[in-house]
Coordinates of C-alpha atoms in Angstrom, one line a residue:
M14 CA 112.4 98.7 107.0
N15 CA 110.6 102.1 106.4
L16 CA 106.9 101.7 107.1
Q17 CA 104.4 104.5 106.4
L18 CA 100.6 104.9 106.8
Y19 CA 98.5 106.8 104.5
S20 CA 94.9 107.9 104.4
L21 CA 92.9 109.9 102.1
Y22 CA 89.7 112.1 102.6
W23 CA 87.6 114.6 100.8
D24 CA 86.0 117.7 101.9
N25 CA 82.6 116.0 102.9
I26 CA 84.2 114.2 106.0
D27 CA 83.6 115.7 109.5
P28 CA 86.9 117.2 110.5
A29 CA 86.6 115.5 113.8
V30 CA 87.2 112.1 112.0
P31 CA 90.7 112.9 110.5
A32 CA 91.8 114.6 113.8
A33 CA 90.7 111.5 115.9
Q34 CA 92.5 109.2 113.6
K35 CA 95.6 111.2 113.8
A36 CA 95.5 111.4 117.6
A37 CA 95.1 107.6 117.9
C38 CA 97.9 106.7 115.5
D39 CA 100.2 109.2 117.3
A40 CA 99.3 107.5 120.5
L41 CA 100.2 104.0 119.0
Q42 CA 103.5 105.7 117.8
V43 CA 102.5 104.7 114.1
P44 CA 102.0 108.2 112.7
I45 CA 99.9 108.7 109.7
N46 CA 100.1 110.9 106.5
Q47 CA 96.6 112.2 105.8
H48 CA 96.0 113.6 102.4
R49 CA 93.0 115.8 101.9
I50 CA 92.5 115.8 98.2
H51 CA 88.8 116.3 97.3
G52 CA 87.4 114.5 94.4
L53 CA 90.5 112.3 93.9
A54 CA 89.5 108.7 93.3
H55 CA 90.9 106.3 96.1
G56 CA 92.7 103.8 93.5
E57 CA 94.1 106.6 91.7
W58 CA 95.5 108.3 94.9
I59 CA 97.1 104.8 95.9
D60 CA 98.9 104.5 92.6
W61 CA 99.9 108.2 93.1
V62 CA 101.4 107.6 96.5
M63 CA 103.2 104.4 95.6
T64 CA 104.7 105.9 92.4
R65 CA 106.1 109.0 94.2
M66 CA 107.2 107.7 97.7
E67 CA 110.3 105.9 96.5
G68 CA 112.1 105.6 99.7
I69 CA 109.3 103.6 101.5
D70 CA 109.5 99.8 102.0
V71 CA 106.1 99.0 103.2
F72 CA 102.9 101.0 102.9
L73 CA 99.7 100.7 105.1
F74 CA 96.7 102.2 103.4
I75 CA 93.9 102.9 105.6
D76 CA 90.5 104.7 105.1
I77 CA 90.0 107.9 107.0
D78 CA 87.4 106.3 109.2
C79 CA 89.6 103.3 110.0
V80 CA 92.1 103.1 112.9
P81 CA 94.7 100.4 113.9
L82 CA 94.1 99.0 117.4
S83 CA 97.6 97.8 118.2
R84 CA 101.1 99.0 117.4
S85 CA 102.6 95.7 117.9
R86 CA 100.1 94.2 115.3
V87 CA 101.0 96.8 112.8
L88 CA 104.6 96.2 113.0
E89 CA 104.1 92.3 112.9
N90 CA 102.0 92.7 109.7
A91 CA 104.6 95.0 108.1
Q92 CA 107.2 92.5 108.7
K93 CA 105.2 90.0 106.9
A94 CA 104.4 92.3 104.0
E95 CA 108.0 93.2 103.7
G96 CA 108.6 89.4 102.9
G97 CA 106.0 89.6 100.1
M98 CA 102.9 89.0 101.7
L99 CA 99.7 91.0 100.9
I100 CA 97.8 91.6 104.0
G101 CA 94.5 93.3 104.4
A102 CA 90.9 93.5 106.2
E103 CA 88.7 91.0 104.3
G104 CA 86.1 92.3 101.9
A105 CA 84.0 91.2 98.9
A106 CA 82.6 93.4 96.2
N107 CA 78.9 92.6 96.8
H108 CA 77.9 94.7 93.9
L109 CA 80.4 92.8 91.5
D110 CA 81.0 89.3 92.9
P111 CA 80.3 88.4 96.7
S112 CA 81.8 85.1 96.2
R113 CA 85.4 86.4 95.8
S114 CA 87.1 87.8 98.8
Y115 CA 90.1 90.2 98.7
A116 CA 92.1 92.5 100.8
G117 CA 90.2 95.6 101.2
A118 CA 91.5 99.1 100.3
W119 CA 90.4 100.4 103.7
Y120 CA 93.2 98.4 105.5
I121 CA 95.9 97.1 103.4
Y122 CA 99.8 96.4 103.6
V123 CA 101.8 96.2 100.5
C124 CA 105.5 96.0 99.9
R125 CA 107.0 98.3 97.4
R126 CA 109.7 95.8 96.2
T127 CA 107.1 93.1 95.5
W128 CA 104.9 95.6 93.9
N129 CA 107.6 96.6 91.5
K130 CA 108.5 92.8 90.8
L131 CA 104.9 92.4 89.7
G132 CA 104.9 95.3 87.2
R133 CA 103.7 98.0 89.5
P134 CA 100.0 96.9 89.3
S135 CA 97.3 99.6 89.6
A136 CA 94.9 99.8 92.6
K137 CA 92.2 101.4 90.5
A138 CA 88.7 99.7 90.5
T139 CA 87.6 97.9 87.2
A140 CA 84.4 96.5 85.8
H141 CA 85.3 93.3 87.5
A142 CA 87.1 94.2 90.7
D143 CA 86.8 96.8 93.4
I144 CA 89.7 99.1 94.6
C145 CA 92.8 96.8 95.3
Q146 CA 91.1 93.8 94.5
G147 CA 93.1 93.2 91.5
W148 CA 96.3 93.1 93.8
T149 CA 94.6 90.1 95.7
D150 CA 93.9 88.4 92.4
L151 CA 97.5 89.1 91.0
W152 CA 99.2 88.0 94.3
R153 CA 97.2 84.7 94.1
M154 CA 97.7 84.2 90.5
C155 CA 101.5 84.4 91.1
R156 CA 101.3 82.0 94.1
L157 CA 102.4 84.8 96.5
P158 CA 100.9 84.8 99.9
V159 CA 97.8 86.7 100.8
Q160 CA 96.5 87.1 104.3
L161 CA 92.9 88.3 104.7
I162 CA 91.9 89.6 108.4
A163 CA 88.4 88.4 109.0
P164 CA 85.9 90.7 110.7
T165 CA 85.2 89.6 114.3
R166 CA 82.4 92.1 115.3
C167 CA 80.1 94.3 113.6
M168 CA 77.6 97.0 115.0
S169 CA 75.4 97.0 112.0
P170 CA 76.0 94.4 109.4
K171 CA 75.4 95.2 105.7
W172 CA 77.6 93.0 103.3
D173 CA 78.3 89.3 102.7
L174 CA 81.6 87.5 102.7
P175 CA 81.9 84.1 100.8
G176 CA 79.9 81.6 102.8
R177 CA 79.1 84.3 105.6
K178 CA 76.0 86.4 105.2
L179 CA 76.0 89.9 106.6
A180 CA 79.5 89.4 107.9
Y181 CA 80.6 93.1 108.0
G182 CA 79.3 96.6 107.8
I183 CA 78.9 99.8 109.9
G184 CA 81.4 99.7 112.8
T185 CA 83.4 96.6 112.0
T186 CA 86.2 95.3 114.1
Y187 CA 88.8 93.2 112.5
G188 CA 90.5 91.2 115.4
E189 CA 93.2 93.1 117.0
D190 CA 94.1 94.8 113.8
C191 CA 91.7 97.7 113.2
F192 CA 88.3 99.2 113.5
H193 CA 86.4 100.6 110.5
L194 CA 83.4 102.7 110.7
F195 CA 82.6 102.6 106.9
E196 CA 80.3 105.2 105.1
S197 CA 81.8 108.1 107.3
R198 CA 80.1 110.5 104.9
S199 CA 76.6 109.4 106.3
A200 CA 77.1 107.2 109.3
D201 CA 77.3 108.4 112.8
P202 CA 81.0 109.1 113.5
Q203 CA 80.6 108.7 117.3
P204 CA 81.6 105.0 117.5
F205 CA 84.7 105.9 115.6
L206 CA 85.5 108.9 117.7
D207 CA 85.1 107.0 120.8
C208 CA 87.3 104.2 119.7
C209 CA 90.0 106.7 118.7
R210 CA 89.7 108.5 122.0
R211 CA 90.1 105.4 124.0
I212 CA 93.3 104.7 122.0
A213 CA 94.5 108.2 122.4
D214 CA 94.0 108.3 126.2
G215 CA 95.7 105.0 126.7
G216 CA 97.3 103.7 123.8
K217 CA 94.8 100.9 123.3
A218 CA 91.2 100.5 122.0
S219 CA 89.6 99.0 125.1

């Protein structure tokens, strides 16, 4: 299985953030491909990567201010994704429909073979769905497995999940899977930098 990690960032990101993400991923031995393409929409970029990177079996798309916490968990999730499961950090488009959860574009595993079988669905946002939310809807409609990774800790809650008020926000930890700062263009990057430094120093988040 060929697994590859990808992240996108614009010119408005503190350069320390992508540097820290790369150092942490290298320490976990899950190297990441970071694309600095200012102004390119996230969903359009995901479509672009998946269309062109033909030799990859499983993709893990991850925001520039998100970092995996465990190599073993990354590999475990990749194996499940290779079998057809869509896996991602749980989110809800509070500005569209907070009652409908989905695998968030900030941390999502997808298998190329399954994506091809489903007609290469776009990851772009629509009037009714956030980035990658259409994938979750399609997987469920086709009765394919979806695994949503629930948030377990949050430094500054901002958004609701179905039946859970203020479930995630700035500085959210998703179990043993990932830490996501969110809003890195305006939020204090230090919690993210600290998390990445701990991983880079010892290969683990804590």
